[in-house]
PDB file of C-alpha atoms (C1' of nucleotides) in Angstrom:
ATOM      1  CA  UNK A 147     109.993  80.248  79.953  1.00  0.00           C
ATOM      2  CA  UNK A 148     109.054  77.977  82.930  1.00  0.00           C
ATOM      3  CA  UNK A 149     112.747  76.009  83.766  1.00  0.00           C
ATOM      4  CA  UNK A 150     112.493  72.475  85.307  1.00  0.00           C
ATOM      5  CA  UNK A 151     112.870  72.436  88.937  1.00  0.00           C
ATOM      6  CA  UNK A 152     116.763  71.374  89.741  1.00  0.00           C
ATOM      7  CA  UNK A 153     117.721  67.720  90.670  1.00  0.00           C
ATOM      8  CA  UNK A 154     119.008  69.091  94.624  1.00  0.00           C
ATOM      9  CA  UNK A 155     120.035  66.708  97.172  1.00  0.00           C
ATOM     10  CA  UNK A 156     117.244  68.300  99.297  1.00  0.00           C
ATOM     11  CA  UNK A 157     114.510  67.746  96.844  1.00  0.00           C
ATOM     12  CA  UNK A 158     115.472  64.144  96.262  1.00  0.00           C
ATOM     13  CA  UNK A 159     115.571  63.529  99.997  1.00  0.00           C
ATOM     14  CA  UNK A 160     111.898  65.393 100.373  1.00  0.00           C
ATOM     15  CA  UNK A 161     110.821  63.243  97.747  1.00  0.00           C
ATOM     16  CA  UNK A 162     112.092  60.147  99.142  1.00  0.00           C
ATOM     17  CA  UNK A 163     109.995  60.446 102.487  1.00  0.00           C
ATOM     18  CA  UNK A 164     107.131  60.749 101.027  1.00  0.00           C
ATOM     19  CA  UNK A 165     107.614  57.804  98.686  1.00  0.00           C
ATOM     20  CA  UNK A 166     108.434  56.064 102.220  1.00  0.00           C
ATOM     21  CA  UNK A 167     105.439  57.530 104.332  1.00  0.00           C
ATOM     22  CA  UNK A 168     101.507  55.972 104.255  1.00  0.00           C
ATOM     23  CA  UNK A 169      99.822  58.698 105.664  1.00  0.00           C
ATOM     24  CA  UNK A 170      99.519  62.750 106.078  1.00  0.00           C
ATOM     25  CA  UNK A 171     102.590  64.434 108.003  1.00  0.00           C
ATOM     26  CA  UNK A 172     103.198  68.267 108.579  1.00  0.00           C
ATOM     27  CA  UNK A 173     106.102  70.074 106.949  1.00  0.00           C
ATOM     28  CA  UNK A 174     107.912  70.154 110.560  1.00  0.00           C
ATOM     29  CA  UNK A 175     107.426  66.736 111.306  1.00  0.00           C
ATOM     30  CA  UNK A 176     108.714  65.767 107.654  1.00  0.00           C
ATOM     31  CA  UNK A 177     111.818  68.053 108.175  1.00  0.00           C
ATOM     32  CA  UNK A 178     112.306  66.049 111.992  1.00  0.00           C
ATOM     33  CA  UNK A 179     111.899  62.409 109.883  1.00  0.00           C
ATOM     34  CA  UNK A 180     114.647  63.839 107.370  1.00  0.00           C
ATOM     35  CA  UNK A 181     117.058  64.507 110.671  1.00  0.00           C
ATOM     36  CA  UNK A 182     116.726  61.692 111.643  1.00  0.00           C
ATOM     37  CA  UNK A 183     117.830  59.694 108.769  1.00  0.00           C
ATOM     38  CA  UNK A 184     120.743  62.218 108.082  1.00  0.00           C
ATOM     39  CA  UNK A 185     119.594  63.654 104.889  1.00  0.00           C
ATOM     40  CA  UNK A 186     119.407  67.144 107.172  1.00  0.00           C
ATOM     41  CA  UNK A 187     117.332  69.877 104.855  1.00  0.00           C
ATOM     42  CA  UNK A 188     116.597  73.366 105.965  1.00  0.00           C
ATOM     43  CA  UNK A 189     112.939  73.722 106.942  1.00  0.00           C
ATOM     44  CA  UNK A 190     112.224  76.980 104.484  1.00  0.00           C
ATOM     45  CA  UNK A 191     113.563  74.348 101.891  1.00  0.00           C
ATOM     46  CA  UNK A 192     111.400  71.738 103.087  1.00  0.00           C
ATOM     47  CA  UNK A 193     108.109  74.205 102.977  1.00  0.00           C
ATOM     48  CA  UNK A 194     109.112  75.414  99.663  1.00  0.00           C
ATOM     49  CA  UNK A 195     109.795  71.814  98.261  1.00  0.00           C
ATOM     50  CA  UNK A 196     106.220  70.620  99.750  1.00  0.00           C
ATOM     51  CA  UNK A 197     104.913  73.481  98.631  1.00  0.00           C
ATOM     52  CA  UNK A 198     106.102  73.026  94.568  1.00  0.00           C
ATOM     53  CA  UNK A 199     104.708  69.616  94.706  1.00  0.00           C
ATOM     54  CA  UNK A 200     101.524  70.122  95.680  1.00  0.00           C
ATOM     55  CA  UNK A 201     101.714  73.157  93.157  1.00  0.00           C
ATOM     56  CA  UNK A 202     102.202  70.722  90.755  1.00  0.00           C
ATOM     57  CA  UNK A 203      99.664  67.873  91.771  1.00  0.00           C
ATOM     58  CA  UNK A 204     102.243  65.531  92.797  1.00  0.00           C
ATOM     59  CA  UNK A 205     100.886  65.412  96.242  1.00  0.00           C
ATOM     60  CA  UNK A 206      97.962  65.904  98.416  1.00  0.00           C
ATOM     61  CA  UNK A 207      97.320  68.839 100.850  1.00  0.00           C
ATOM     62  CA  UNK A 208      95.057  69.847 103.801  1.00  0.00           C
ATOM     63  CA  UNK A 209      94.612  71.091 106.832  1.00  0.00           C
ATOM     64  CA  UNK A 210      93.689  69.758 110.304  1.00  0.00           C
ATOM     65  CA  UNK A 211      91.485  71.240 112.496  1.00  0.00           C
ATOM     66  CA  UNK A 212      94.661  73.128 114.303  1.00  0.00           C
ATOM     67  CA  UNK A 213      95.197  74.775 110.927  1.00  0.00           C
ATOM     68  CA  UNK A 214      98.749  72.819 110.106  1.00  0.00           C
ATOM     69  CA  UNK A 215      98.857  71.766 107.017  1.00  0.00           C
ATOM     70  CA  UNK A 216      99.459  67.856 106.274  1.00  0.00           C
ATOM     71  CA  UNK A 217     101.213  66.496 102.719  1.00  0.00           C
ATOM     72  CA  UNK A 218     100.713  63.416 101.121  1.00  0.00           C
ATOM     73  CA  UNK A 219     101.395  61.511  97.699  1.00  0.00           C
ATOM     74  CA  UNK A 220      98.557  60.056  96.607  1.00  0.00           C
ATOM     75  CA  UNK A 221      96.974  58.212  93.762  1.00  0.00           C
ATOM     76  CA  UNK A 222      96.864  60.350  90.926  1.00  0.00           C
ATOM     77  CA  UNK A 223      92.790  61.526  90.041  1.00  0.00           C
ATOM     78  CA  UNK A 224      90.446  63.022  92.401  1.00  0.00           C
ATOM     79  CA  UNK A 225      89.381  61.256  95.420  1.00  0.00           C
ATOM     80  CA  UNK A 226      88.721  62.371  99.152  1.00  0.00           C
ATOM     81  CA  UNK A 227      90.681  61.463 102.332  1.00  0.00           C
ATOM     82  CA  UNK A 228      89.564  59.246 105.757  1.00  0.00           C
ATOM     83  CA  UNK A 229      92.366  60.265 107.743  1.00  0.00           C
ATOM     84  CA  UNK A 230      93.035  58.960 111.241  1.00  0.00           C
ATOM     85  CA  UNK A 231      93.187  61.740 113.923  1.00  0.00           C
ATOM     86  CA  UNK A 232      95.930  59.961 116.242  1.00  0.00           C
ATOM     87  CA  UNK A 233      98.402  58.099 113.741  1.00  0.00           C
ATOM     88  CA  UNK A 234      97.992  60.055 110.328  1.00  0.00           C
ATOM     89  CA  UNK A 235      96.922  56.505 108.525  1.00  0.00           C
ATOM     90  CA  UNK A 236      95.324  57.528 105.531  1.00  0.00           C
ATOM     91  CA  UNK A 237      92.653  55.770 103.325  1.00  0.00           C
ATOM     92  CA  UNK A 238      91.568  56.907 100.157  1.00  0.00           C
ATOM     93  CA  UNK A 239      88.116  57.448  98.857  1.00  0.00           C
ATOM     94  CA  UNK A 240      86.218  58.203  95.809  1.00  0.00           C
ATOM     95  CA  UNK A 241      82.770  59.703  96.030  1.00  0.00           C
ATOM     96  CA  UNK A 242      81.386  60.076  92.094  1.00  0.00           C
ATOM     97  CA  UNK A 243      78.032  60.790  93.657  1.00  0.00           C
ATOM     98  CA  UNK A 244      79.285  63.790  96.087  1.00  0.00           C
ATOM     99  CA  UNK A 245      81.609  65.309  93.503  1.00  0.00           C
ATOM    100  CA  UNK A 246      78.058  65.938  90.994  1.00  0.00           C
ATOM    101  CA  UNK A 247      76.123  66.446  93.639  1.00  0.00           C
ATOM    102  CA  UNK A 248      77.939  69.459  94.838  1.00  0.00           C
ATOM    103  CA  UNK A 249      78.387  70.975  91.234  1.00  0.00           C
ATOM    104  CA  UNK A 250      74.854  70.793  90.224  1.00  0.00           C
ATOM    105  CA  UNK A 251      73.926  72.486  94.028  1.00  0.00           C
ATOM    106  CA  UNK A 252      76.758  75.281  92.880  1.00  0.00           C
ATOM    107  CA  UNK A 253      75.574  75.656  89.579  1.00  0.00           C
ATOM    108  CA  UNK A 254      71.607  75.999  90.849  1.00  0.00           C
ATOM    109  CA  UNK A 255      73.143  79.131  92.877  1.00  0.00           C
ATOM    110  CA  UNK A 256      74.671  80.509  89.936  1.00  0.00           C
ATOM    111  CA  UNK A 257      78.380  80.089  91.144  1.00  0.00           C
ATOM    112  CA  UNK A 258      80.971  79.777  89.259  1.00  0.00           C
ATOM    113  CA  UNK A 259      84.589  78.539  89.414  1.00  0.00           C
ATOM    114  CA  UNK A 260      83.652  76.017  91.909  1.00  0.00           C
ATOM    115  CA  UNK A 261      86.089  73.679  94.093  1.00  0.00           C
ATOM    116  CA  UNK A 262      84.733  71.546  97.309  1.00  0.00           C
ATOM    117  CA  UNK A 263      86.439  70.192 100.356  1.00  0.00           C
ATOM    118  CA  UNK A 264      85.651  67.339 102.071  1.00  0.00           C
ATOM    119  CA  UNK A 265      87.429  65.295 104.828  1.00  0.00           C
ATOM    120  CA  UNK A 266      86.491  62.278 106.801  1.00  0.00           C
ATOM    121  CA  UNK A 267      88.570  62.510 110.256  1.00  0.00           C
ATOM    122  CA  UNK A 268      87.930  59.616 113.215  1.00  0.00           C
ATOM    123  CA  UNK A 269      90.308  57.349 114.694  1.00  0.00           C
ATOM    124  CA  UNK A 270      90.848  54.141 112.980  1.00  0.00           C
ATOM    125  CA  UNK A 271      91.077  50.381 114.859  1.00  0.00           C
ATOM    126  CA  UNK A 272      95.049  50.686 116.022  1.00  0.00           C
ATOM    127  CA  UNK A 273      94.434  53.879 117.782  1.00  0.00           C
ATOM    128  CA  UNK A 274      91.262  52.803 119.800  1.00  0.00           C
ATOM    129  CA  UNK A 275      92.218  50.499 121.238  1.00  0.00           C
TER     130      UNK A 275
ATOM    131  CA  UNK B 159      79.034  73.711 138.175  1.00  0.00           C
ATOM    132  CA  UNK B 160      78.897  75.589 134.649  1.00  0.00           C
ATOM    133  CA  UNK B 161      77.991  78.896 135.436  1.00  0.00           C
ATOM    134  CA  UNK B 162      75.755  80.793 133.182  1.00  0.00           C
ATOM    135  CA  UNK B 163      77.690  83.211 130.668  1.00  0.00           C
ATOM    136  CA  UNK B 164      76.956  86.824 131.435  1.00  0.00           C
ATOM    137  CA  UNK B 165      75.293  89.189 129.640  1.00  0.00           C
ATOM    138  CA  UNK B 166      77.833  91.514 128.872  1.00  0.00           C
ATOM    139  CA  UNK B 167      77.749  94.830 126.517  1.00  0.00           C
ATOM    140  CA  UNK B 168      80.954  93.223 124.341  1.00  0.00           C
ATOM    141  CA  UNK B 169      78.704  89.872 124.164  1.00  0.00           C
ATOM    142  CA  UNK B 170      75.406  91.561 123.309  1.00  0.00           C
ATOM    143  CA  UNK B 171      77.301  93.409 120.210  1.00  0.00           C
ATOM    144  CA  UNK B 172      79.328  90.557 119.012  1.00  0.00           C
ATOM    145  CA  UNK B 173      75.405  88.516 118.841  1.00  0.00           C
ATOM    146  CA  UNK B 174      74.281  91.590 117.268  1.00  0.00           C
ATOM    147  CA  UNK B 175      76.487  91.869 114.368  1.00  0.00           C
ATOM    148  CA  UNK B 176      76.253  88.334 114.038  1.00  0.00           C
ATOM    149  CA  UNK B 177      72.514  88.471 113.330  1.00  0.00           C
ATOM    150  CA  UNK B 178      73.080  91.211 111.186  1.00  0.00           C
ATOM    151  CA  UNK B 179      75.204  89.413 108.843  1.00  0.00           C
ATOM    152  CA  UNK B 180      74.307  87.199 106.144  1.00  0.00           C
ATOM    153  CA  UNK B 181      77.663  85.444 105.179  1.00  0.00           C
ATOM    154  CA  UNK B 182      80.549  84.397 107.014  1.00  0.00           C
ATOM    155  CA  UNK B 183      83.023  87.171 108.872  1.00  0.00           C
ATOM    156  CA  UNK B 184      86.761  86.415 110.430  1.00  0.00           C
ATOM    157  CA  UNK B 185      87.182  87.710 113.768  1.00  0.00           C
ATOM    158  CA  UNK B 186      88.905  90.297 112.668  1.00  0.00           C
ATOM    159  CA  UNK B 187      86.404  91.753 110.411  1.00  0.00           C
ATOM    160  CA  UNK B 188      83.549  91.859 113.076  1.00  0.00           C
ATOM    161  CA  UNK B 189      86.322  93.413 115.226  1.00  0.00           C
ATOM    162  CA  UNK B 190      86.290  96.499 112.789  1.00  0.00           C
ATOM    163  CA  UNK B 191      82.305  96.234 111.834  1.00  0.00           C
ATOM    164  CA  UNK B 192      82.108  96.638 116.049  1.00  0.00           C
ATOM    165  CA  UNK B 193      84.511  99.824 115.933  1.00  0.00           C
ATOM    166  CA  UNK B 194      82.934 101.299 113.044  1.00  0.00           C
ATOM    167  CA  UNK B 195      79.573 100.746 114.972  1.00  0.00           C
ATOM    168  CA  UNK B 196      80.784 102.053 117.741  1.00  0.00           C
ATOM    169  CA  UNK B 197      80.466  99.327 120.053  1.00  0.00           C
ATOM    170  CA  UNK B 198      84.143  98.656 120.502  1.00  0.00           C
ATOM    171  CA  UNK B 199      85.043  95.683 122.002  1.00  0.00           C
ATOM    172  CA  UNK B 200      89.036  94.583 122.420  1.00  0.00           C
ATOM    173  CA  UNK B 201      89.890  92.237 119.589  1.00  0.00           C
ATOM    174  CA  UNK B 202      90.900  89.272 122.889  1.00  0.00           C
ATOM    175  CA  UNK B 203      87.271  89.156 123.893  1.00  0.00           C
ATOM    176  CA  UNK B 204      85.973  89.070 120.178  1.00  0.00           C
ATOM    177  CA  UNK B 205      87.732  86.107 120.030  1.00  0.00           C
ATOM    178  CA  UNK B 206      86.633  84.538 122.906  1.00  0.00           C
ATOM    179  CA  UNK B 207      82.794  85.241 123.060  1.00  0.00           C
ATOM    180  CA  UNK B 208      83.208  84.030 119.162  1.00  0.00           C
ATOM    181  CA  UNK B 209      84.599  80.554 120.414  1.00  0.00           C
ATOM    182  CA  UNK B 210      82.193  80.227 123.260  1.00  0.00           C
ATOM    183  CA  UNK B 211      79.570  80.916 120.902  1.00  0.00           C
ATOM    184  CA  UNK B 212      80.924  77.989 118.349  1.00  0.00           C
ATOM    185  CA  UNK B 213      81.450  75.917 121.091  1.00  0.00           C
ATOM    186  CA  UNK B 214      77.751  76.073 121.949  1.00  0.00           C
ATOM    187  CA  UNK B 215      76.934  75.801 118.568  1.00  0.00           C
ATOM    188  CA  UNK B 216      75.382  78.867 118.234  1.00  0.00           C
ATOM    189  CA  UNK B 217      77.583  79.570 115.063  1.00  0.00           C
ATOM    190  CA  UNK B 218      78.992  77.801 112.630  1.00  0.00           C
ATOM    191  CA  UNK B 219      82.836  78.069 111.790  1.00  0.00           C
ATOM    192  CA  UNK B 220      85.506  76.923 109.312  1.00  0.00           C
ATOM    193  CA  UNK B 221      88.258  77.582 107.784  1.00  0.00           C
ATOM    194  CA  UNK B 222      89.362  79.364 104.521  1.00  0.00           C
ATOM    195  CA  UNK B 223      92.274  78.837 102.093  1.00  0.00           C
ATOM    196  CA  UNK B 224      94.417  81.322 104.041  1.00  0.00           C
ATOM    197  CA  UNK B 225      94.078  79.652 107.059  1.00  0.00           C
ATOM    198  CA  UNK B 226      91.588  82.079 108.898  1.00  0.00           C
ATOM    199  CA  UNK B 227      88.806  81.279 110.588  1.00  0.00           C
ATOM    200  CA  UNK B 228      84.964  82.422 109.780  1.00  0.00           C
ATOM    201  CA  UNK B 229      82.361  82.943 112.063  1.00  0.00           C
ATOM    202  CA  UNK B 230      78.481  82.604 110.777  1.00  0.00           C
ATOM    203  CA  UNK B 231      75.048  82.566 112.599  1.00  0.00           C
ATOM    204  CA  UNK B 232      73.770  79.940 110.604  1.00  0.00           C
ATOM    205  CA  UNK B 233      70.135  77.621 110.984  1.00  0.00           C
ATOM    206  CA  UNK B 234      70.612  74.550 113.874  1.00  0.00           C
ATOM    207  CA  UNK B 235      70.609  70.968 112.914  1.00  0.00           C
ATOM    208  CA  UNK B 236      73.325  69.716 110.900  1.00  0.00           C
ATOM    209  CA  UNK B 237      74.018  71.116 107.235  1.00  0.00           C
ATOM    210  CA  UNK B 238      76.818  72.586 104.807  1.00  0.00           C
ATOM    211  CA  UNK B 239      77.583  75.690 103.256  1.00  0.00           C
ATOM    212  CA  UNK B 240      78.263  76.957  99.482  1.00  0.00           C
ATOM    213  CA  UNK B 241      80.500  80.079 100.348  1.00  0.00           C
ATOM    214  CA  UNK B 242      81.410  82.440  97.704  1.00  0.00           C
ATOM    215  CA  UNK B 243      85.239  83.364  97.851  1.00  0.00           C
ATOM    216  CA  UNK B 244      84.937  86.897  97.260  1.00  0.00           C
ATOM    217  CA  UNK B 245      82.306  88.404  99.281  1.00  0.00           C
ATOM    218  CA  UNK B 246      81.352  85.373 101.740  1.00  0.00           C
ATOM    219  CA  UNK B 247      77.918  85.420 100.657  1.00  0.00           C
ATOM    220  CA  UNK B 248      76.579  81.764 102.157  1.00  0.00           C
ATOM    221  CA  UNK B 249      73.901  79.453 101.171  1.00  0.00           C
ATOM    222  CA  UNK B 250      73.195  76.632 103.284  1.00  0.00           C
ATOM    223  CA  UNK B 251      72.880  73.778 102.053  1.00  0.00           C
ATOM    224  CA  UNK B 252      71.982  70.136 102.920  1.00  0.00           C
ATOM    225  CA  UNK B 253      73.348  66.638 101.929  1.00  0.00           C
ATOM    226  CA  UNK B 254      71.456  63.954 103.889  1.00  0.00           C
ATOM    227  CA  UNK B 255      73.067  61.245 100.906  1.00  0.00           C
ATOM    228  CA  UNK B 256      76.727  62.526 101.825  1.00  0.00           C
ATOM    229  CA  UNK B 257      76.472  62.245 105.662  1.00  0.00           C
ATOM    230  CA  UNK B 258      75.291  58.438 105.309  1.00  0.00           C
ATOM    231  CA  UNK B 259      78.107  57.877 102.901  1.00  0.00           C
ATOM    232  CA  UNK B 260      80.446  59.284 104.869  1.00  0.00           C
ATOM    233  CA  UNK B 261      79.613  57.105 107.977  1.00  0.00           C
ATOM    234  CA  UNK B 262      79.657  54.304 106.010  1.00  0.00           C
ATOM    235  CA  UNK B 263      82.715  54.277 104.476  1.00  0.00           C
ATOM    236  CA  UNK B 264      84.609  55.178 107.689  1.00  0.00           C
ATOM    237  CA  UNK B 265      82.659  52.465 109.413  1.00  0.00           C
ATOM    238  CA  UNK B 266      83.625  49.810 106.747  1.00  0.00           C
ATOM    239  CA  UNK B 267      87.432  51.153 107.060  1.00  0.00           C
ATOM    240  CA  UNK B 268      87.189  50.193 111.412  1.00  0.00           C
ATOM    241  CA  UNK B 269      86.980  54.370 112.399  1.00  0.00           C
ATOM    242  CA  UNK B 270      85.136  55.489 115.223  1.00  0.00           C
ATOM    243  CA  UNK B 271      84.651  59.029 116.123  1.00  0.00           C
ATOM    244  CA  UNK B 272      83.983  59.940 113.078  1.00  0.00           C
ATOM    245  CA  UNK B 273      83.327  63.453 111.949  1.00  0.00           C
ATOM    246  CA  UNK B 274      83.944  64.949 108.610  1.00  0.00           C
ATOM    247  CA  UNK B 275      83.662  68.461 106.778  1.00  0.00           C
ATOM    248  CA  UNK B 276      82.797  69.559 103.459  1.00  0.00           C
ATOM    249  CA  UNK B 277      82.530  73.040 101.961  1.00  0.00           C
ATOM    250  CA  UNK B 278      81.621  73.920  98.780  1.00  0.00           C
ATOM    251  CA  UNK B 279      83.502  77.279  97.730  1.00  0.00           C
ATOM    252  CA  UNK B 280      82.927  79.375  94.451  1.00  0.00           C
ATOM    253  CA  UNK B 281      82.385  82.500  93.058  1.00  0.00           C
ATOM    254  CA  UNK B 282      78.583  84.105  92.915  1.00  0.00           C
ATOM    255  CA  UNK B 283      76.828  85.465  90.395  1.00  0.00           C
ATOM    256  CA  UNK B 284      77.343  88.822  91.562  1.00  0.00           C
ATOM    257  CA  UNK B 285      80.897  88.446  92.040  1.00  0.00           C
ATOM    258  CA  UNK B 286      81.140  87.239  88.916  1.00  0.00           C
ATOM    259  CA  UNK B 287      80.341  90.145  86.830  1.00  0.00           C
TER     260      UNK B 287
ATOM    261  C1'  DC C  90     137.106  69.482  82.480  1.00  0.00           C
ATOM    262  C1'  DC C  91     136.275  74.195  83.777  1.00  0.00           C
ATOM    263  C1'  DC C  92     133.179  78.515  83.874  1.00  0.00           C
ATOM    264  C1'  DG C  93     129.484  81.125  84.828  1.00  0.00           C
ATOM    265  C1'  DC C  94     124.511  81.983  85.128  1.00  0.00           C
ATOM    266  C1'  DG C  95     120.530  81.690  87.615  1.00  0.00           C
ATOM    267  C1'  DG C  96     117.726  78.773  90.317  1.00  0.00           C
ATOM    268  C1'  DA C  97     117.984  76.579  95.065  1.00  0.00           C
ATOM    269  C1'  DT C  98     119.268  76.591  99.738  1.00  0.00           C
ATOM    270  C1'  DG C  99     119.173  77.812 104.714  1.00  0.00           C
ATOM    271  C1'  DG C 100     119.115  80.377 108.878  1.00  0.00           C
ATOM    272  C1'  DG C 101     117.080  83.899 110.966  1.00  0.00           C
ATOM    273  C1'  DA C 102     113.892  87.657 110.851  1.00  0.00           C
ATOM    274  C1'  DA C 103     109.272  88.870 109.786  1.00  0.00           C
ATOM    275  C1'  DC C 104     104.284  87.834 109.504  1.00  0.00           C
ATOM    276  C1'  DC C 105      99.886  87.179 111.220  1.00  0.00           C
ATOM    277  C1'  DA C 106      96.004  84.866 113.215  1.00  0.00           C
ATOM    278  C1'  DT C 107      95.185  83.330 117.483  1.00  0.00           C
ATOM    279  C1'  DT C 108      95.865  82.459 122.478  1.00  0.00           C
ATOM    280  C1'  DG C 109      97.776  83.509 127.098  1.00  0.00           C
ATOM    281  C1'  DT C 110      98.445  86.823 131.020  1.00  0.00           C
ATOM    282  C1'  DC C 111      96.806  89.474 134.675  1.00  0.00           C
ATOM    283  C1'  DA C 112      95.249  93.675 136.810  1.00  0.00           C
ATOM    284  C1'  DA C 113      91.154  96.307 136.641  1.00  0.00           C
ATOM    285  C1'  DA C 114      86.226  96.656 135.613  1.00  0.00           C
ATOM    286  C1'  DT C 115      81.637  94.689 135.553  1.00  0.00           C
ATOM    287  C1'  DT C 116      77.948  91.555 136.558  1.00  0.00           C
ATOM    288  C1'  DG C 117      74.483  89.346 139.258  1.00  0.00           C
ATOM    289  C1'  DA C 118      73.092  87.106 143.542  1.00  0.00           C
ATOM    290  C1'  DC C 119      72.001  88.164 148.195  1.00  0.00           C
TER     291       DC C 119
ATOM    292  C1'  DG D 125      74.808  98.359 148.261  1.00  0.00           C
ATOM    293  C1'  DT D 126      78.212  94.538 148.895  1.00  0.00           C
ATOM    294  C1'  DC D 127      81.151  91.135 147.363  1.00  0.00           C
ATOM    295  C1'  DA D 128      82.844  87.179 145.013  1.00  0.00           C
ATOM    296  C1'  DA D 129      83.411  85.477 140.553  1.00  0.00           C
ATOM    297  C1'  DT D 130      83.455  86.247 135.812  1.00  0.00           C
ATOM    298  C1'  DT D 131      84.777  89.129 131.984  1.00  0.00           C
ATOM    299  C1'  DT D 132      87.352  92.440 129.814  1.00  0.00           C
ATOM    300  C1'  DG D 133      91.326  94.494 127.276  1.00  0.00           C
ATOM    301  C1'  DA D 134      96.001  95.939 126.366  1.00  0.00           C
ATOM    302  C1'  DC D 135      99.962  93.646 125.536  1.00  0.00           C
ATOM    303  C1'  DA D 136     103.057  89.790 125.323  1.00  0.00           C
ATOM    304  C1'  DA D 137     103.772  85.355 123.606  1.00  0.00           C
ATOM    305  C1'  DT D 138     103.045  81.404 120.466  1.00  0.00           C
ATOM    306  C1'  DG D 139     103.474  78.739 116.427  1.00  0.00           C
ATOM    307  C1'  DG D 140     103.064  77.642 111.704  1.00  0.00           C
ATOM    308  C1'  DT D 141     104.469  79.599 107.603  1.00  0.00           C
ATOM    309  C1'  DT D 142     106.656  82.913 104.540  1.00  0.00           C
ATOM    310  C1'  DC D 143     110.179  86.403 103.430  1.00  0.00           C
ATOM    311  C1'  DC D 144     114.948  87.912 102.807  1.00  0.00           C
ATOM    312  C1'  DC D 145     119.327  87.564 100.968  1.00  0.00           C
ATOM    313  C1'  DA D 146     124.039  86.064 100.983  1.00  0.00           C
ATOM    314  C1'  DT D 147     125.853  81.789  99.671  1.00  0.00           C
ATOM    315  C1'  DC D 148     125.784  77.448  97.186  1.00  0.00           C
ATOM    316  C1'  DC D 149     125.532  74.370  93.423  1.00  0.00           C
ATOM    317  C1'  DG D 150     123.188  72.017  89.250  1.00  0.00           C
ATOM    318  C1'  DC D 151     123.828  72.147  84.656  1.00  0.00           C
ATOM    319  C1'  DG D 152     124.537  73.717  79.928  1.00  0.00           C
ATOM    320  C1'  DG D 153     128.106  75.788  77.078  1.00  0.00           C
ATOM    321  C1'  DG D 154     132.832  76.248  75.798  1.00  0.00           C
TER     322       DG D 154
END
DNA sequence: CCCGCGGATGGGAACCATTGTCAAATTGAC
DNA sequence: GTCAATTTGACAATGGTTCCCATCCGCGGG
């Protein structure tokens, strides 16, 4: 029913960055980084590539405050993001105590099917100064 | 310097269907509550008294999954929200634990500036059924 | 090794929420 | 009432993302 995704060129290269990069980036600025380094892929490709793998949990996805959305690959498991503002430079965070905190606040309201966001965004040492 | 806002007709709707609303509205949406009220306003200045407002905090905003974003006269002082997918119905809600964690954590990583956002979403009871 | 099917690609058009533009209307101070 | 300054609104423009579709190519079968 549901075929494996094809080994492309353009999916390895996608793949590679993001094996290469330490913090968020936006699907443009990933499809610029791939120019660069002559592995040219179309940017519909590059959205639609992103796109499958954070589908399929492979990596991390959110958006910034001027609603672009950044990709990651991350540690496998849920955990929550301090991102820096300026560079992208990423730290990862778990928060046990939030995650049943919001669930039993949901549940008191009687709602169901319940997800949560939640960001930490401030500018880390390098970019301060 | 900062001149008082004036009290406009468009203004005085967009506050009133504000505080007639109980969860979270995209600008587009109040744009078509105003029509339907009668009180058309164009959808440019919908926009902008809806900013000015957020900017003064005198709303709440944030984003959705789609991208959009919602617009909600909410209580002052600093809290979060439990926003039901379907209908937008809101309950505020507060999390004095996850606001010190959250400074903490970015403190401990060398960020300043910090600010961070958290939203529970779900379905409601009522939405549910 | 060669074929052929169907998923994958890419370039440009289409989308859509939001913001910019600017002439005309409105507000509020005097 | 007058007048300057702010606000409005119709429309154009922006920008990230998705859609479209002819072409390409990975891959299993022969």
């Amino acid at each position: 029913m549901v075929s494996t995704p094809r080994n492309t060129r353009q999916r390895r290269a996608v793949a590679a960055i993001l094996e290469d990069l330490d913090g968020f980036a936006s699907a443009q600025e990933i499809h610029d980084l791939l120019r660069h380094r002559g592995e040219s892929v179309g940017l519909s490709t590059v959205y639609r590539n992103l796109q499958a793998l954070s589908d399929s949990a492979e990596i991390d996805a959110l958006r910034n405050d001027d609603g672009e959305t950044l990709y990651r690959q991350c540690s496998t498991g849920h955990h929550h993001h301090l991102v820096c503002r300026a560079c992208g430079r990423t730290v990862e965070v778990a928060g046990p105590t939030v995650e049943r905190w919001a669930d039993s606040i949901a549940a008191e309201h009687g709602f169901v099917d319940v997800a949560h966001t939640l960001e930490i965004f401030g500018t880390c040492g390098n970019c301060a100064s």
